[in-house]
Coordinates of C-alpha atoms and ligand atoms in Angstrom, one line a residue:
X680 CA -120.7 154.2 -122.9
X681 CA -117.2 152.7 -123.3
X682 CA -115.8 149.6 -121.7
X683 CA -113.9 151.7 -119.2
X684 CA -117.2 153.0 -118.0
X685 CA -118.4 149.5 -117.8
X686 CA -115.8 148.7 -115.2
X687 CA -116.9 151.6 -113.1
X688 CA -120.5 150.5 -113.5
X689 CA -119.8 147.1 -112.1
X690 CA -119.3 148.9 -108.9
X691 CA -122.6 150.6 -109.1
X692 CA -124.9 149.1 -106.5
X693 CA -127.8 147.4 -108.1
X694 CA -130.8 149.5 -107.2
X695 CA -134.1 148.0 -106.1
X696 CA -136.3 148.1 -109.2
X697 CA -139.7 149.7 -108.8
X698 CA -141.9 148.1 -111.3
X699 CA -144.8 150.2 -112.5
X700 CA -148.3 148.8 -111.9
X701 CA -148.4 148.0 -115.6
X702 CA -151.2 150.5 -116.4
X703 CA -150.5 152.3 -119.6
X704 CA -152.0 155.7 -120.3
X705 CA -153.6 156.0 -123.7
X706 CA -152.5 159.0 -125.7
X707 CA -154.5 162.0 -124.6
X708 CA -157.5 162.5 -126.8
X709 CA -157.7 166.3 -127.0
X710 CA -160.8 168.2 -127.7
X711 CA -160.9 170.7 -130.6
X712 CA -158.6 173.6 -130.1
X713 CA -159.8 177.1 -129.4
X714 CA -157.7 180.2 -130.0
X715 CA -157.8 183.2 -127.7
X716 CA -156.2 186.4 -128.9
X717 CA -154.0 188.2 -126.3
X718 CA -155.3 191.6 -127.4
X719 CA -158.7 190.6 -126.2
X720 CA -157.5 189.3 -122.8
X721 CA -157.0 191.3 -119.6
X722 CA -153.6 193.1 -119.7
X723 CA -151.8 194.4 -116.7
X724 CA -148.7 196.6 -117.2
X725 CA -148.6 196.1 -120.9
X726 CA -150.2 197.4 -124.1
X727 CA -151.7 196.2 -127.3
X728 CA -149.4 196.8 -130.3
X729 CA -149.5 195.9 -134.0
X730 CA -146.1 197.2 -135.2
X731 CA -144.4 193.8 -135.9
X732 CA -145.9 191.7 -138.7
X733 CA -146.9 188.1 -138.4
X734 CA -149.5 188.3 -135.6
X735 CA -152.9 186.8 -135.7
X736 CA -156.1 188.8 -135.0
X737 CA -155.7 192.5 -134.7
X738 CA -152.4 192.8 -132.7
X739 CA -150.4 191.4 -129.8
X740 CA -149.6 192.3 -126.3
X741 CA -146.3 194.1 -125.6
X742 CA -145.6 193.3 -122.0
X743 CA -144.2 196.2 -120.0
X744 CA -140.5 195.7 -119.3
X745 CA -141.2 194.9 -115.7
X746 CA -141.6 191.8 -113.5
X747 CA -145.2 191.1 -112.6
X748 CA -146.7 192.4 -115.9
X749 CA -149.3 189.9 -117.1
X750 CA -151.9 188.8 -119.6
X751 CA -154.9 186.9 -118.2
X752 CA -157.2 184.8 -120.5
X753 CA -160.6 183.4 -119.6
X754 CA -161.0 180.1 -121.4
X755 CA -163.7 177.4 -121.5
X756 CA -163.2 173.7 -121.1
X757 CA -165.9 171.2 -122.1
X758 CA -164.8 168.8 -119.4
X759 CA -162.3 168.7 -116.5
X760 CA -159.0 167.2 -117.5
X761 CA -155.6 167.9 -118.9
X762 CA -155.4 170.4 -121.8
X763 CA -152.5 171.8 -123.6
X764 CA -151.8 175.5 -123.6
X765 CA -149.9 176.7 -126.6
X766 CA -148.6 180.3 -126.4
X767 CA -147.6 182.0 -129.6
X768 CA -145.0 184.7 -129.0
X769 CA -142.1 186.6 -130.3
X770 CA -138.9 187.4 -128.4
X771 CA -136.6 189.6 -130.4
X772 CA -134.4 190.4 -127.4
X773 CA -131.2 188.4 -126.6
X774 CA -132.4 186.6 -123.5
X775 CA -135.1 184.3 -122.3
X776 CA -138.3 186.0 -121.0
X777 CA -139.7 183.4 -118.6
X778 CA -143.2 183.6 -117.3
X779 CA -145.2 181.9 -114.5
X780 CA -148.4 180.3 -115.7
X781 CA -151.3 180.3 -113.2
X782 CA -154.5 178.3 -113.8
X783 CA -157.4 179.5 -111.7
X784 CA -154.8 181.2 -109.4
X785 CA -152.7 178.0 -108.9
X786 CA -149.1 177.9 -110.2
X787 CA -149.1 175.4 -113.2
X788 CA -145.7 176.3 -114.7
X789 CA -142.9 177.9 -112.8
X790 CA -140.6 180.0 -114.9
X791 CA -141.9 178.6 -118.3
X792 CA -139.2 179.5 -120.8
X793 CA -140.0 181.8 -123.7
X794 CA -136.6 181.6 -125.5
X795 CA -135.4 184.2 -128.0
X796 CA -136.9 183.8 -131.5
X797 CA -134.4 185.9 -133.3
X798 CA -136.6 188.8 -134.3
X799 CA -139.8 190.5 -133.1
X800 CA -141.4 189.4 -136.3
X801 CA -140.5 185.7 -135.8
X802 CA -143.3 184.0 -133.9
X803 CA -143.0 180.6 -132.2
X804 CA -144.9 178.5 -129.7
X805 CA -144.3 177.2 -126.3
X806 CA -146.7 174.5 -124.9
X807 CA -147.5 173.2 -121.5
X808 CA -150.1 170.6 -120.4
X809 CA -152.2 171.9 -117.5
X810 CA -155.3 170.7 -115.6
X811 CA -158.5 172.6 -116.4
X812 CA -161.8 172.4 -114.7
X813 CA -165.1 172.1 -116.6
X814 CA -166.4 175.5 -117.6
X815 CA -164.6 178.8 -117.2
X816 CA -160.9 179.0 -116.3
X817 CA -158.5 181.8 -115.9
X818 CA -155.0 181.4 -117.4
X819 CA -152.6 184.1 -116.3
X820 CA -149.1 184.5 -117.8
X821 CA -146.9 186.7 -115.6
X822 CA -143.5 188.0 -116.5
X823 CA -140.8 186.8 -114.0
X824 CA -137.8 189.0 -114.9
X825 CA -137.3 192.7 -115.0
X826 CA -137.3 192.6 -118.9
X827 CA -140.9 191.6 -118.7
X828 CA -142.6 189.1 -120.9
X829 CA -142.2 188.4 -124.7
X830 CA -144.7 189.8 -127.2
X831 CA -147.7 187.5 -126.8
X832 CA -149.9 186.9 -129.8
X833 CA -152.4 184.2 -128.8
X834 CA -153.2 181.2 -126.7
X835 CA -154.4 178.0 -128.1
X836 CA -156.2 175.6 -125.7
X837 CA -156.8 172.0 -126.5
X838 CA -155.7 169.8 -129.3
X839 CA -153.2 172.4 -130.5
X840 CA -151.0 170.3 -128.3
X841 CA -150.8 167.7 -131.0
X842 CA -149.3 170.2 -133.4
X843 CA -146.5 170.9 -130.9
X844 CA -145.7 167.3 -130.0
X845 CA -142.6 166.4 -132.0
X846 CA -143.6 162.9 -133.0
X847 CA -147.1 164.1 -134.0
X848 CA -145.8 167.1 -136.1
X849 CA -143.1 165.1 -137.8
X850 CA -144.8 161.7 -138.0
X851 CA -143.1 158.7 -139.5
X852 CA -139.4 159.4 -140.0
X853 CA -137.4 158.2 -143.0
X854 CA -133.8 158.5 -143.9
X855 CA -133.4 160.8 -146.9
X856 CA -129.9 161.0 -148.3
X857 CA -127.6 161.8 -145.3
X858 CA -130.6 163.2 -143.3
X859 CA -133.5 162.1 -141.2
X860 CA -136.7 163.5 -142.8
X861 CA -140.1 164.0 -141.4
X862 CA -143.4 162.9 -143.0
X863 CA -143.2 166.0 -145.3
X864 CA -139.9 165.0 -146.6
X865 CA -138.0 167.8 -144.8
X866 CA -134.8 167.1 -142.9
X867 CA -135.2 167.5 -139.1
X868 CA -132.9 167.4 -136.1
X869 CA -134.1 165.6 -133.0
X870 CA -132.7 166.4 -129.6
X871 CA -133.2 164.5 -126.4
X872 CA -131.9 162.3 -123.6
X873 CA -130.9 158.7 -123.1
X874 CA -132.0 156.8 -120.0
X875 CA -129.3 155.1 -118.0
X876 CA -129.4 151.3 -117.9
X877 CA -133.0 150.1 -117.1
X878 CA -131.5 147.5 -114.7
X879 CA -130.1 150.2 -112.5
X880 CA -132.1 153.4 -113.0
X881 CA -135.6 152.5 -113.9
X882 CA -136.7 154.4 -110.7
X883 CA -135.7 157.6 -112.5
X884 CA -138.5 157.2 -115.1
X885 CA -141.7 157.7 -113.2
X886 CA -144.5 159.7 -114.8
X887 CA -143.3 162.9 -113.3
X888 CA -139.8 162.4 -114.8
X889 CA -141.2 161.6 -118.2
X890 CA -143.6 164.6 -118.1
X891 CA -140.5 166.8 -117.2
X892 CA -138.6 165.4 -120.1
X893 CA -141.4 166.0 -122.6
X894 CA -142.9 169.2 -121.4
X895 CA -140.2 171.0 -119.4
X896 CA -137.1 169.9 -121.3
X897 CA -139.1 169.8 -124.5
X898 CA -137.2 166.7 -125.6
X899 CA -138.1 165.3 -129.0
X900 CA -136.7 161.9 -128.3
X901 CA -136.0 159.5 -125.5
X902 CA -133.5 156.7 -125.9
X903 CA -134.5 153.6 -123.9
X904 CA -131.2 152.1 -122.9
X905 CA -131.6 148.4 -122.4
X906 CA -128.3 146.6 -121.5
X907 CA -128.0 143.0 -122.5
X908 CA -125.3 141.8 -120.2
X909 CA -124.3 143.7 -117.1
X910 CA -127.3 142.3 -115.2
X911 CA -129.6 143.4 -118.1
X912 CA -131.8 141.7 -120.6
X913 CA -130.1 138.3 -120.5
X914 CA -131.1 137.9 -116.8
X915 CA -134.8 138.5 -117.4
X916 CA -135.8 138.8 -121.1
X917 CA -139.6 139.0 -120.3
X918 CA -139.2 141.6 -117.6
X919 CA -136.8 143.9 -119.6
X920 CA -138.9 143.6 -122.8
X921 CA -142.0 144.6 -120.8
X922 CA -140.2 147.7 -119.4
X923 CA -139.3 148.7 -123.0
X924 CA -142.9 148.2 -124.1
X925 CA -144.0 150.4 -121.2
X926 CA -141.5 153.2 -121.9
X927 CA -142.4 153.2 -125.6
X928 CA -146.0 153.7 -124.7
X929 CA -145.1 156.5 -122.3
X930 CA -143.0 158.3 -124.9
X931 CA -145.8 157.9 -127.4
X932 CA -148.4 159.3 -125.0
X933 CA -146.2 162.4 -124.6
X934 CA -145.6 162.9 -128.3
X935 CA -141.9 162.0 -128.2
X936 CA -139.9 159.7 -130.4
X937 CA -138.3 156.7 -128.7
X938 CA -135.1 155.0 -129.7
X939 CA -135.1 151.3 -128.7
X940 CA -131.4 150.9 -127.8
X941 CA -130.0 147.3 -127.8
X942 CA -127.3 148.3 -125.4
X943 CA -124.8 145.6 -126.1
X944 CA -121.4 146.5 -124.6
X945 CA -119.3 143.6 -123.3
X946 CA -118.7 141.3 -125.2
X947 CA -118.2 143.8 -127.9
X948 CA -118.9 141.4 -130.8
X949 CA -122.6 142.0 -131.6
X950 CA -122.9 138.4 -132.9
X951 CA -122.7 137.2 -129.3
X952 CA -126.2 138.4 -128.9
X953 CA -127.7 137.9 -132.4
X954 CA -130.3 135.3 -131.4
X955 CA -131.4 137.4 -128.4
X956 CA -131.6 140.5 -130.6
X957 CA -133.8 138.6 -133.1
X958 CA -136.2 137.5 -130.4
X959 CA -136.3 141.0 -128.8
X960 CA -136.7 143.1 -131.9
X961 CA -139.3 140.7 -133.4
X962 CA -141.5 141.2 -130.4
X963 CA -141.0 145.0 -130.4
X964 CA -141.6 145.3 -134.1
X965 CA -144.8 143.2 -134.0
X966 CA -146.2 144.9 -131.0
X967 CA -145.5 148.4 -132.1
X968 CA -145.8 148.2 -135.8
X969 CA -148.6 150.8 -135.8
X970 CA -146.2 153.3 -134.1
X971 CA -144.7 156.1 -136.2
X972 CA -142.4 157.4 -133.5
X973 CA -139.7 154.7 -133.2
X974 CA -136.1 154.2 -134.1
X975 CA -134.3 151.0 -133.6
X976 CA -130.6 151.1 -132.5
X977 CA -129.4 147.5 -133.0
X978 CA -125.8 147.6 -131.5
X979 CA -124.9 150.3 -129.0
X980 CA -121.1 150.1 -128.9
X981 CA -119.3 147.2 -130.7
X982 CA -115.7 146.8 -129.7
X983 CA -112.7 144.7 -130.7
X984 CA -114.5 143.7 -133.9
X985 CA -114.0 144.8 -137.5
X986 CA -116.5 147.0 -139.4
X987 CA -117.2 144.1 -141.8
X988 CA -118.4 141.9 -138.9
X989 CA -120.7 144.6 -137.6
X990 CA -122.1 145.1 -141.1
X991 CA -122.7 141.4 -141.5
X992 CA -124.5 141.3 -138.1
X993 CA -126.7 144.2 -139.2
X994 CA -127.5 142.4 -142.5
X995 CA -128.5 139.3 -140.5
X996 CA -130.7 141.1 -138.1
X997 CA -132.4 143.8 -140.3
X998 CA -134.4 141.4 -142.5
X999 CA -135.9 139.9 -139.4
X1000 CA -137.1 143.3 -138.2
X1001 CA -138.3 144.3 -141.6
X1002 CA -140.6 141.3 -141.8
X1003 CA -142.8 143.0 -139.2
X1004 CA -141.8 146.6 -139.5
X1005 CA -140.9 147.9 -143.0
X1006 CA -140.7 151.6 -142.0
X1007 CA -138.9 152.3 -138.7
X1008 CA -135.4 153.7 -139.3
X1009 CA -132.6 151.4 -138.0
X1010 CA -129.4 152.8 -136.5
X1011 CA -126.3 150.7 -136.8
X1012 CA -123.4 150.9 -134.3
X1013 CA -119.9 151.5 -135.6
X1014 CA -116.5 150.2 -134.9
X1015 CA -114.7 150.9 -131.6
X1016 CA -117.5 152.0 -129.3
X1017 CA -119.4 153.7 -132.1
X1018 CA -116.6 156.1 -132.8
X1019 CA -116.8 155.5 -136.6
X1020 CA -113.6 153.5 -136.0
X1021 CA -111.5 156.4 -134.8
X1022 CA -110.8 154.8 -131.4
X1023 CA -109.2 151.9 -133.3
X1024 CA -107.2 154.2 -135.6
X1025 CA -109.7 153.8 -138.5
X1026 CA -112.2 156.3 -139.8
X1027 CA -115.6 156.6 -141.6
X1028 CA -114.2 155.6 -145.0
X1029 CA -114.4 151.9 -144.2
X1030 CA -118.2 152.4 -143.9
X1031 CA -118.5 154.7 -146.9
X1032 CA -116.7 152.1 -149.0
X1033 CA -118.6 149.2 -147.6
X1034 CA -122.1 150.4 -146.3
X1035 CA -124.7 148.1 -144.8
X1036 CA -126.8 146.6 -147.6
X1037 CA -130.2 147.8 -146.4
X1038 CA -132.3 150.9 -146.8
X1039 CA -133.6 153.4 -144.3
X1040 CA -130.6 153.0 -142.0
X1041 CA -128.3 155.4 -140.2
X1042 CA -124.9 155.0 -138.4
X1043 CA -124.1 155.7 -134.8
X1044 CA -121.5 158.2 -133.5
X1045 CA -120.8 158.6 -129.8
X1046 CA -118.5 161.3 -128.3
X1047 CA -117.5 162.5 -124.8
X1048 CA -116.3 166.1 -125.3
X1049 CA -113.6 166.1 -122.6
X1050 CA -112.0 163.0 -124.1
X1051 CA -112.8 163.3 -127.7
X1052 CA -111.2 166.4 -129.3
X1053 CA -110.6 167.6 -132.8
X1054 CA -109.8 164.2 -134.4
X1055 CA -113.3 163.0 -133.5
X1056 CA -115.0 166.3 -134.4
X1057 CA -113.3 166.3 -137.8
X1058 CA -114.4 162.8 -138.4
X1059 CA -118.0 163.6 -137.6
X1060 CA -117.8 166.7 -139.8
X1061 CA -116.6 164.6 -142.8
X1062 CA -118.8 161.6 -142.1
X1063 CA -122.0 163.6 -141.9
X1064 CA -121.6 164.6 -145.5
X1065 CA -121.3 161.0 -146.7
X1066 CA -123.4 159.0 -144.3
X1067 CA -126.7 159.5 -142.3
X1068 CA -125.4 159.8 -138.7
X1069 CA -127.3 159.8 -135.5
X1070 CA -125.4 160.7 -132.3
X1071 CA -127.3 158.4 -129.9
X1072 CA -124.9 159.3 -127.0
X1073 CA -122.7 162.1 -126.0
X1074 CA -121.5 163.7 -122.8
X1075 CA -119.9 167.0 -121.9
X1076 CA -117.4 165.1 -119.7
X1077 CA -114.9 162.2 -120.2
X1078 CA -115.8 158.9 -121.8
X1079 CA -116.4 157.4 -118.4
X1080 CA -119.4 159.7 -118.2
X1081 CA -117.6 161.3 -115.3
X1082 CA -115.0 164.0 -114.6
X1083 CA -115.0 167.6 -115.5
X1084 CA -117.2 169.1 -118.2
X1085 CA -115.7 170.6 -121.3
X1086 CA -118.6 172.9 -122.3
X1087 CA -116.5 174.7 -124.9
X1088 CA -115.8 171.6 -126.9
X1089 CA -119.3 170.3 -126.3
X1090 CA -120.7 173.5 -127.8
X1091 CA -118.5 173.1 -130.9
X1092 CA -120.0 169.7 -131.4
X1093 CA -123.5 171.0 -130.9
X1094 CA -123.0 173.9 -133.4
X1095 CA -121.8 171.4 -135.9
X1096 CA -124.7 169.1 -135.4
X1097 CA -127.2 172.0 -135.6
X1098 CA -125.6 173.2 -138.9
X1099 CA -125.8 169.7 -140.4
X1100 CA -129.1 168.7 -138.8
X1101 CA -127.5 165.7 -137.0
X1102 CA -129.9 164.4 -134.4
X1103 CA -128.5 163.9 -130.9
X1104 CA -129.2 162.3 -127.6
X1105 CA -127.2 163.0 -124.4
X1106 CA -126.1 160.5 -121.8
X1107 CA -127.9 160.3 -119.3
X1108 CA -131.3 161.0 -117.6
X1109 CA -130.6 159.5 -114.1
X1110 CA -129.3 160.4 -110.7
X1111 CA -126.1 158.3 -110.9
X1112 CA -123.3 160.0 -108.9
X1113 CA -121.2 160.7 -112.1
X1114 CA -121.1 164.2 -113.5
X1115 CA -122.8 163.1 -116.7
X1116 CA -126.0 161.9 -115.0
X1117 CA -128.1 165.0 -115.1
X1118 CA -129.8 164.7 -111.7
X1119 CA -128.1 165.1 -108.4
X1120 CA -127.6 161.7 -106.6
X1121 CA -130.7 160.8 -104.5
X1122 CA -133.1 162.7 -106.6
X1123 CA -135.0 159.7 -107.9
X1124 CA -137.7 158.6 -107.6
X1125 CA -139.5 161.3 -105.6
X1126 CA -137.5 164.4 -106.4
X1127 CA -138.4 167.5 -108.5
X1128 CA -137.7 166.7 -112.1
X1129 CA -138.8 170.1 -113.6
X1130 CA -136.6 173.2 -113.5
X1131 CA -133.0 173.2 -112.6
X1132 CA -133.0 172.8 -108.9
X1133 CA -132.1 169.1 -109.0
X1134 CA -129.7 169.2 -111.9
X1135 CA -125.9 168.9 -111.9
X1136 CA -124.0 171.4 -114.1
X1137 CA -124.1 169.1 -117.2
X1138 CA -127.8 168.6 -116.7
X1139 CA -128.6 172.3 -116.6
X1140 CA -126.3 172.9 -119.7
X1141 CA -127.9 170.2 -121.8
X1142 CA -131.5 171.0 -120.7
X1143 CA -131.0 174.6 -121.9
X1144 CA -129.9 173.2 -125.3
X1145 CA -132.7 170.7 -125.7
X1146 CA -135.5 173.2 -124.9
X1147 CA -134.6 175.8 -127.5
X1148 CA -137.3 176.0 -130.2
X1149 CA -137.3 173.2 -132.7
X1150 CA -137.3 173.7 -136.5
X1151 CA -139.7 171.2 -137.9
X1152 CA -140.7 172.4 -141.4
X1153 CA -144.1 171.1 -142.4
X1154 CA -144.6 172.8 -145.7
Ligands
GCU1491 C1 -138.9 196.4 -128.6 C2 -140.0 195.8 -129.5 C3 -141.3 195.6 -128.7 C4 -141.0 194.7 -127.5 C5 -139.9 195.4 -126.7 C6 -139.4 194.5 -125.5 O1 -139.3 197.7 -128.2 O2 -140.3 196.7 -130.6 O3 -142.3 195.1 -129.5 O4 -142.1 194.5 -126.7 O5 -138.7 195.6 -127.5 O6 -138.2 194.4 -125.2 O7 -140.3 194.0 -124.8

C-alpha cells in the first residue's frame, strides 16, 4: 500500500481487537486414506463410462447433463472428526460444474466448484474438509447446474487431504534461478491473499475466515500484514508478535504457506526500523524454524530511499535471520513502494546491476491495475526474466486500494504472472469499506466467509482466480 493510502488509513477508525483465546489447533492428524471408485457408488441420472483415459478402477461416472444428478458414496470413518474428501474429476467443458456435497444428508459444501480441466482426459482433484461420524457415512455429490456434474473418477477420504494442501505437497520452498521451486525442484506459482493491517482488521481472521481462505478460496498462501508504525508493532511488540505466531500456526494447520510481512510504510527508510526488525524476525525464526511453509518479507514498501540503501538494510538484517533459519526464502522490498523503482523514474536494472548479496532471496513488486499501466507491466515482464520476483500485493483498483476496478488490465497482469510462474498475493482479506477489501463492510467477524454472497466485485473476481486448479509438479 502506498503512502497515499496511508493518509486514508489514518482516518480508518481503530477497530476493537478481538484477541483469540490463544489456543492453537495442532495440524490435523489424518487417518490413512481410503479410495472409493465412483463406478461402484450409487448413481442417479448418470452412467458409468470408460471412454476417456486416465481414470482409476474400471471407469468413471458421467453425470447426466441435468441438475440434481448425483453420485452417492458410502464411506467408513474409524472415529468421528474432520476428514478430507478429495474428488478426482475431469471437466472438459468450458464452464465450472459446481456440486453440492451432502454428508449424511446435511449440506457440507454449497456449490463446490469443479473448474474446467481443459480436456475430458485431464483429471484433477478438488478437496473439502467435512465432519464425519464414526462408522458408516453417506457422501452425496449433486450437480447444481443444468449441465450436470463433471466426470467423476473417485473419492479419497482421509489423509489424501495432505496431498492436496499446497504447503504439504510442495514442502520447503527454495529460490531456483528466477523462480520459486518446491521440494522437488520444480518451479511453482503460489496464489493467495494478504490480510489487512492486524491492528485494524484482526477480527476478519477468525477460524471460519481462515477455513474459507484455505478450503473455499483454495489459497496457497496467506500474507500476514503486520504494520510497524500506524498504531502497529511499535505500540505493542509482544502483542503483535503473538498475533503473527498465532496466524502462522493457523496457516500451517490448513496447509497454506504464510508470508510474514514486515509492513514498514512510513517512514519509508527501512533503517528506521532495523533494530525492531532484528528483534521480531529473530523470535519468528527461532520459534518456527521447524516450519517448511514460510516466507519472510522484510520491507513492505520502502520510499524516498535509494536502492543501495534498501540493499544495505537487507544485508544487515538477513544474516541475523539466517543464524536461526537457513532455509526460508526472504523477499526484499524494492525502491518507490516496491515498484522496482518505476514510481521514482528508475527501473529494475539498478537491482540487476547491484543485487542483494545473499542467497535464497526474491524481490518485491506491487501493482494496482487501475493506476499502474503498461510501463509497470513492461517492467515486470522484463524484470521477471532477470530476477526472482514475488508480487506480494496487487489490487484491481487504484493504488489507494479504492476506486473503480480495471479487470482488463488486472487480467493482463495475471496472464503474465501465470506464464512466468510469478507468485502473487492480492490486497486484501478484510471488510474495510474500500473497493479492494474483498468483503462487504460489516461482514467481520460473524458473517459468511465462504461463497460469494459477502464479496465485493473485486473479491469475487480474485476468488475465482485463486481457486482455479494449481499446477504443482511433484515428479
Ligand atoms: C462429453 C464427454 C462426456 C461428458 C459430457 C458432459 O460428451 O464425452 O464424458 O460427460 O461431455 O458434458 O458431461
